[in-house]
Tab-separated table of C-alpha atoms in Angstrom:
chain	number	residue	atom	x	y	z
A	1	MET	CA	83.705	107.624	-19.946
A	2	GLU	CA	84.938	104.899	-17.620
A	3	ARG	CA	82.064	105.547	-15.216
A	4	ALA	CA	79.591	105.157	-18.013
A	5	ASN	CA	81.078	101.798	-18.917
A	6	THR	CA	80.972	100.725	-15.313
A	7	LEU	CA	77.298	101.592	-15.063
A	8	HIS	CA	76.658	99.832	-18.252
A	9	GLN	CA	78.315	96.675	-16.940
A	10	ASP	CA	76.524	96.896	-13.648
A	11	GLY	CA	73.189	97.229	-15.420
A	12	GLU	CA	73.872	94.131	-17.448
A	13	SER	CA	74.982	92.283	-14.359
A	14	LYS	CA	71.876	93.223	-12.497
A	15	GLY	CA	69.718	92.382	-15.467
A	16	GLY	CA	71.370	89.017	-15.771
A	17	VAL	CA	70.833	88.199	-12.114
A	18	LEU	CA	67.149	89.122	-12.198
A	19	ALA	CA	66.624	87.111	-15.305
A	20	HIS	CA	68.403	84.159	-13.815
A	21	LEU	CA	66.321	84.535	-10.650
A	22	GLU	CA	63.195	84.596	-12.660
A	23	ARG	CA	64.322	81.498	-14.442
A	24	LEU	CA	65.024	79.783	-11.154
A	25	GLU	CA	61.646	80.794	-9.776
A	26	ALA	CA	59.954	79.524	-12.861
A	27	GLN	CA	61.862	76.273	-12.651
A	28	GLU	CA	60.975	75.975	-8.990
A	29	ASN	CA	57.340	76.525	-9.796
A	30	ARG	CA	57.499	73.865	-12.429
A	31	CYS	CA	59.213	71.496	-10.062
A	32	HIS	CA	56.640	72.252	-7.403
A	33	LYS	CA	53.831	71.631	-9.810
A	34	GLN	CA	55.456	68.459	-10.975
A	35	SER	CA	55.951	67.299	-7.407
A	36	LYS	CA	52.278	67.976	-6.562
A	37	GLU	CA	50.896	66.203	-9.601
A	38	PRO	CA	52.056	62.690	-8.543
A	39	GLN	CA	50.667	63.257	-5.051
A	40	LYS	CA	47.374	64.380	-6.508
A	41	GLU	CA	47.348	61.423	-8.845
A	42	GLN	CA	48.137	59.086	-5.953
A	43	ALA	CA	45.296	60.567	-3.917
A	44	VAL	CA	42.904	60.184	-6.822
A	45	GLU	CA	44.138	56.652	-7.375
A	46	ASN	CA	43.686	55.800	-3.706
A	47	ALA	CA	40.167	57.248	-3.724
A	48	LEU	CA	39.290	55.318	-6.841
A	49	GLY	CA	40.736	52.121	-5.345
A	50	THR	CA	38.625	52.568	-2.242
A	51	GLU	CA	35.505	53.172	-4.340
A	52	ILE	CA	36.253	50.135	-6.484
A	53	HIS	CA	36.668	47.997	-3.369
A	54	LYS	CA	33.322	49.206	-2.015
A	55	LEU	CA	31.606	48.523	-5.314
A	56	ARG	CA	33.112	45.040	-5.505
A	57	ARG	CA	31.874	44.249	-2.010
A	58	LEU	CA	28.425	45.504	-2.946
A	59	ARG	CA	28.509	43.428	-6.131
A	60	ASP	CA	29.468	40.268	-4.235
A	61	LYS	CA	26.716	40.901	-1.687
A	62	LEU	CA	24.122	41.378	-4.406
A	63	ARG	CA	25.300	38.239	-6.187
A	64	ALA	CA	24.986	36.210	-2.977
A	65	GLU	CA	21.503	37.558	-2.292
A	66	LEU	CA	20.468	36.844	-5.875
A	67	LYS	CA	21.827	33.308	-5.635
A	68	GLN	CA	19.942	32.665	-2.379
A	69	ARG	CA	16.739	34.104	-3.825
A	70	ARG	CA	17.042	31.924	-6.924
A	71	ALA	CA	17.648	28.866	-4.729
A	72	ARG	CA	14.527	29.650	-2.640
A	73	VAL	CA	12.423	30.170	-5.753
A	74	LYS	CA	13.728	26.937	-7.279
A	75	ALA	CA	13.060	24.978	-4.079
A	76	SER	CA	9.591	26.463	-3.750
A	77	THR	CA	8.785	25.647	-7.356
A	78	ALA	CA	10.135	22.105	-6.973
A	79	ASN	CA	8.040	21.537	-3.836
A	80	ALA	CA	4.952	22.888	-5.524
A	81	GLU	CA	5.506	20.680	-8.556
A	82	SER	CA	6.242	17.694	-6.306
A	83	ASN	CA	3.079	18.234	-4.279
A	84	GLN	CA	1.047	18.670	-7.416
A	85	THR	CA	2.589	15.551	-8.942
A	86	MET	CA	1.947	13.636	-5.738
A	87	GLU	CA	-1.669	14.750	-5.655
A	88	ILE	CA	-2.121	13.797	-9.279
A	89	SER	CA	-0.390	10.470	-8.724
A	90	GLU	CA	-2.516	9.615	-5.684
A	91	GLN	CA	-5.668	10.551	-7.540
A	92	GLU	CA	-4.616	8.430	-10.488
A	93	VAL	CA	-3.871	5.495	-8.186
A	94	LEU	CA	-7.303	5.740	-6.566
A	95	GLU	CA	-9.009	6.007	-9.935
A	96	ARG	CA	-7.095	2.988	-11.198
A	97	LYS	CA	-8.039	1.001	-8.115
A	98	GLN	CA	-11.691	1.871	-8.604
A	99	GLU	CA	-11.504	0.879	-12.262
A	100	ASN	CA	-9.712	-2.312	-11.242
A	101	VAL	CA	-12.494	-3.245	-8.825
A	102	LYS	CA	-15.142	-2.557	-11.475
A	103	ALA	CA	-13.226	-4.667	-13.996
A	104	ILE	CA	-12.931	-7.540	-11.516
A	105	LEU	CA	-16.655	-7.432	-10.746
A	106	GLN	CA	-17.486	-7.285	-14.447
A	107	ALA	CA	-15.191	-10.184	-15.323
A	108	TYR	CA	-16.352	-12.423	-12.482
A	109	ARG	CA	-20.037	-11.533	-12.287
A	110	PHE	CA	-20.917	-15.167	-13.066
A	111	THR	CA	-18.855	-16.540	-10.182
A	112	GLY	CA	-20.849	-14.909	-7.393
A	113	LEU	CA	-19.095	-11.542	-7.348
A	114	SER	CA	-21.121	-8.457	-8.160
A	115	GLY	CA	-21.225	-4.867	-7.036
A	116	LYS	CA	-22.312	-1.326	-7.609
A	117	GLN	CA	-20.577	2.010	-7.418
A	118	THR	CA	-21.312	4.213	-4.404
A	119	SER	CA	-20.465	7.777	-3.455
A	120	ARG	CA	-17.606	6.418	-1.334
A	121	GLY	CA	-16.349	3.729	-3.682
A	122	VAL	CA	-17.968	0.383	-4.446
A	123	CYS	CA	-20.198	-2.103	-2.602
A	124	VAL	CA	-19.275	-5.699	-3.393
A	125	CYS	CA	-21.807	-8.516	-3.071
A	126	ILE	CA	-20.526	-12.083	-2.634
A	127	SER	CA	-23.141	-14.732	-3.381
A	128	THR	CA	-22.200	-18.195	-2.119
A	129	ALA	CA	-23.219	-21.511	-3.614
A	130	PHE	CA	-22.593	-25.218	-3.151
A	131	GLU	CA	-23.232	-27.943	-5.733
A	132	GLY	CA	-25.253	-25.532	-7.836
A	133	ASN	CA	-27.434	-24.408	-4.942
A	134	LEU	CA	-27.477	-20.663	-4.285
A	135	LEU	CA	-26.936	-19.987	-0.601
A	136	ASP	CA	-26.337	-16.861	1.498
A	137	SER	CA	-25.045	-13.539	0.174
A	138	TYR	CA	-22.741	-11.105	1.937
A	139	PHE	CA	-21.666	-7.572	1.128
A	140	VAL	CA	-18.530	-5.511	1.722
A	141	ASP	CA	-18.727	-1.717	1.322
A	142	LEU	CA	-15.304	-0.457	0.219
A	143	VAL	CA	-14.155	3.156	0.444
A	144	ILE	CA	-11.817	3.941	-2.462
A	145	GLN	CA	-9.289	6.294	-0.912
A	146	LYS	CA	-5.759	6.104	0.388
A	147	PRO	CA	-5.587	3.782	2.190
A	148	LEU	CA	-8.487	1.602	1.040
A	149	ARG	CA	-10.799	0.701	3.900
A	150	ILE	CA	-13.939	-1.266	4.651
A	151	HIS	CA	-16.809	1.035	5.618
A	152	HIS	CA	-19.386	-1.642	6.428
A	153	HIS	CA	-19.952	-5.359	5.833
A	154	SER	CA	-22.173	-8.315	6.651
A	155	VAL	CA	-19.426	-10.943	6.871
A	156	PRO	CA	-19.866	-13.217	9.932
A	157	VAL	CA	-17.577	-12.381	12.832
A	158	PHE	CA	-15.909	-15.794	12.750
A	159	ILE	CA	-14.617	-15.234	9.208
A	160	PRO	CA	-11.100	-13.688	9.464
A	161	LEU	CA	-11.988	-10.587	7.444
A	162	GLU	CA	-9.501	-8.290	9.193
A	163	GLU	CA	-6.670	-10.744	8.648
A	164	ILE	CA	-7.505	-11.104	4.948
A	165	ALA	CA	-7.786	-7.316	4.549
A	166	ALA	CA	-4.442	-6.755	6.279
A	167	LYS	CA	-2.746	-9.135	3.846
A	168	TYR	CA	-4.274	-8.153	0.530
A	169	LEU	CA	-6.586	-5.103	0.570
A	170	GLN	CA	-3.874	-2.451	0.012
A	171	THR	CA	-1.713	-4.454	-2.380
A	172	ASN	CA	-3.993	-6.755	-4.377
A	173	ILE	CA	-7.732	-6.114	-4.170
A	174	GLN	CA	-8.462	-9.000	-6.547
A	175	HIS	CA	-6.694	-11.424	-4.225
A	176	PHE	CA	-8.574	-9.898	-1.285
A	177	LEU	CA	-11.965	-10.533	-2.918
A	178	PHE	CA	-11.075	-14.048	-4.078
A	179	SER	CA	-9.703	-15.013	-0.678
A	180	LEU	CA	-12.814	-13.702	1.042
A	181	CYS	CA	-14.964	-15.634	-1.454
A	182	GLU	CA	-13.076	-18.818	-0.609
A	183	TYR	CA	-13.779	-18.461	3.103
A	184	LEU	CA	-17.441	-17.550	2.640
A	185	ASN	CA	-18.163	-20.273	0.082
A	186	ALA	CA	-16.447	-22.898	2.216
A	187	TYR	CA	-18.397	-21.823	5.299
A	188	SER	CA	-21.693	-21.838	3.391
A	189	GLY	CA	-20.840	-25.258	1.927
A	190	ARG	CA	-20.106	-26.796	5.322
A	191	LYS	CA	-23.245	-25.247	6.795
A	192	TYR	CA	-25.312	-26.517	3.879
A	193	GLN	CA	-24.061	-30.071	4.410
A	194	ALA	CA	-24.867	-29.963	8.115
A	195	ASP	CA	-28.331	-28.534	7.422
A	196	GLN	CA	-28.997	-31.237	4.831
A	197	LEU	CA	-27.961	-33.943	7.277
A	198	GLN	CA	-30.345	-32.622	9.917
A	199	SER	CA	-33.275	-32.065	7.548
A	200	ASP	CA	-33.045	-34.954	5.061
A	201	PHE	CA	-31.242	-37.689	6.985
A	202	ALA	CA	-32.375	-37.147	10.569
A	203	ALA	CA	-33.590	-40.765	10.685
A	204	PHE	CA	-29.976	-41.956	10.512
A	205	LEU	CA	-28.979	-39.912	13.550
A	206	THR	CA	-29.256	-41.401	17.018
A	207	GLY	CA	-28.550	-38.130	18.764
A	208	PRO	CA	-28.260	-34.410	18.075
A	209	LEU	CA	-25.815	-33.042	15.541
A	210	GLN	CA	-23.276	-30.878	17.325
A	211	ARG	CA	-21.508	-28.134	15.406
A	212	ASN	CA	-19.767	-24.849	16.097
A	213	ALA	CA	-20.485	-21.480	14.467
A	214	LEU	CA	-17.923	-22.008	11.689
A	215	CYS	CA	-19.265	-25.488	11.022
A	216	ASN	CA	-15.678	-26.707	10.931
A	217	LEU	CA	-16.214	-29.188	13.764
A	218	LEU	CA	-19.098	-31.644	13.558
A	219	SER	CA	-19.865	-34.583	15.808
A	220	PHE	CA	-22.819	-36.963	15.646
A	221	THR	CA	-23.877	-40.552	16.211
A	222	TYR	CA	-25.496	-42.462	13.374
A	223	LYS	CA	-26.600	-45.854	12.033
A	224	VAL	CA	-26.299	-47.004	8.454
A	225	ASP	CA	-29.756	-48.640	8.699
A	226	PRO	CA	-32.333	-46.601	10.632
A	227	LYS	CA	-34.723	-49.575	10.875
A	228	GLY	CA	-32.161	-52.234	11.685
A	229	GLN	CA	-30.363	-53.195	14.870
A	230	SER	CA	-26.943	-52.144	13.635
A	231	PHE	CA	-24.471	-50.707	16.080
A	232	PRO	CA	-24.223	-46.927	15.998
A	233	PHE	CA	-21.088	-45.162	14.859
A	234	CYS	CA	-19.717	-41.987	16.455
A	235	ALA	CA	-18.322	-39.513	13.966
A	236	ARG	CA	-16.093	-36.525	14.517
A	237	LEU	CA	-15.323	-34.353	11.464
A	238	LEU	CA	-12.715	-31.584	11.683
A	239	TYR	CA	-12.097	-28.977	8.961
A	240	LYS	CA	-8.705	-27.453	9.803
A	241	ASP	CA	-8.583	-25.515	6.541
A	242	LEU	CA	-11.403	-22.966	6.647
A	243	THR	CA	-11.400	-22.626	2.855
A	244	VAL	CA	-12.475	-26.252	2.156
A	245	THR	CA	-15.796	-28.088	2.309
A	246	LEU	CA	-14.404	-31.552	3.041
A	247	PRO	CA	-12.976	-32.496	6.430
A	248	THR	CA	-9.244	-32.772	6.912
A	249	ASP	CA	-9.556	-35.167	9.881
A	250	VAL	CA	-12.242	-37.829	10.306
A	251	THR	CA	-12.589	-40.130	13.309
A	252	ILE	CA	-15.202	-42.917	13.344
A	253	THR	CA	-15.615	-45.073	16.456
A	254	TYR	CA	-18.126	-47.629	17.714
A	255	GLN	CA	-20.590	-46.994	20.486
A	256	GLY	CA	-21.687	-49.479	23.100
A	257	THR	CA	-19.581	-52.454	22.048
A	258	GLU	CA	-16.177	-53.835	22.839
A	259	ALA	CA	-15.588	-56.362	20.099
A	260	LEU	CA	-16.959	-56.396	16.585
A	261	SER	CA	-16.420	-58.580	13.565
A	262	THR	CA	-13.888	-57.862	10.887
A	263	SER	CA	-16.642	-56.773	8.491
A	264	TRP	CA	-17.782	-54.080	10.896
A	265	GLU	CA	-14.225	-52.818	11.241
A	266	GLU	CA	-13.900	-52.685	7.487
A	267	GLN	CA	-17.161	-50.785	7.324
A	268	ARG	CA	-15.933	-48.272	9.914
A	269	ALA	CA	-12.705	-47.694	7.982
A	270	SER	CA	-14.610	-47.273	4.725
A	271	HIS	CA	-16.847	-44.700	6.427
A	272	GLU	CA	-13.807	-42.640	7.349
A	273	THR	CA	-12.658	-42.712	3.741
A	274	LEU	CA	-16.067	-41.676	2.456
A	275	PHE	CA	-16.445	-38.735	4.839
A	276	CYS	CA	-13.012	-37.476	3.739
A	277	MET	CA	-13.826	-37.677	0.037
A	278	LYS	CA	-17.544	-36.885	-0.346
A	279	PRO	CA	-19.910	-34.217	1.012
A	280	LEU	CA	-21.748	-35.258	4.154
A	281	HIS	CA	-25.224	-35.535	2.652
A	282	GLN	CA	-23.919	-37.579	-0.292
A	283	VAL	CA	-22.510	-40.166	2.086
A	284	PHE	CA	-25.855	-40.531	3.858
A	285	ALA	CA	-27.659	-40.638	0.521
A	286	SER	CA	-25.565	-43.711	-0.197
A	287	PHE	CA	-26.622	-45.240	3.130
A	288	ALA	CA	-30.253	-44.585	2.228
A	289	ARG	CA	-29.935	-46.256	-1.169
A	290	LYS	CA	-28.044	-49.310	-0.044
A	291	GLY	CA	-29.168	-49.762	3.531
A	292	GLU	CA	-26.514	-51.472	5.619
A	293	LYS	CA	-24.517	-52.269	2.489
A	294	LEU	CA	-22.228	-49.362	1.842
A	295	ASP	CA	-22.127	-47.942	-1.694
A	296	MET	CA	-18.427	-48.457	-2.364
A	297	SER	CA	-18.774	-46.934	-5.841
A	298	LEU	CA	-18.556	-43.534	-4.166
A	299	ILE	CA	-14.917	-44.266	-3.397
A	300	PRO	CA	-12.758	-43.558	-6.479
């Protein structure tokens, strides 16, 4: 009976130990699992962090490349638009200049300026005149491009065409044409006066008329009465301003005498005044009408 109780107690004791062991093992397994889960989570978290970092770097790289590409496209588009605008602007400027020249020629066709359109631009004709007499004509062939240039012309070499073009051709074509007209008309006017003196009043001259190509320096010896015994006068006419037809400096001297009367001196002085104020042939026309007596009505 006692042995049976002992066995019974031992069985319970053993059963209790095994159960407790099982409980401990189960607890250990749970603890082990719980200890592994944070490590696994940390590993996953680390892996995800690394992947996120890589993706962020890739994103930033793509953003930078996209930004650069957009900048290149924008710059290329801006340059293309700028070039196109520049081409349009230059073309518009040339067209306006051509229209401007045509308008000038149309507006001033009665003043000696005329022209016609050419394949290169426009050919301008400048017809000169003096006292209502039509004289020589000259042409200037202009190429309407950037910059404007003179293709061909018939302007005399002693007219400062290059200087006038350098001042006005690119900035004010109207001023260029008017300035050139001034020079050409003044030259033709001076030449006309000298030609008239030689052809119509040669009897008043006691020697040859000397003149340069520009006709801005004339010298001659003359008498106020071709048939009389009057003393000859020596005249020197200088035109410093090449755009005028009246001399700026006049010098009248006697020839072959040392002392003359007061009346002759007065006549010499009045001659200087006349040559400064009236065209050359008009002065000699006065001599022809009045003989030795000077037509003082010509002096205002």
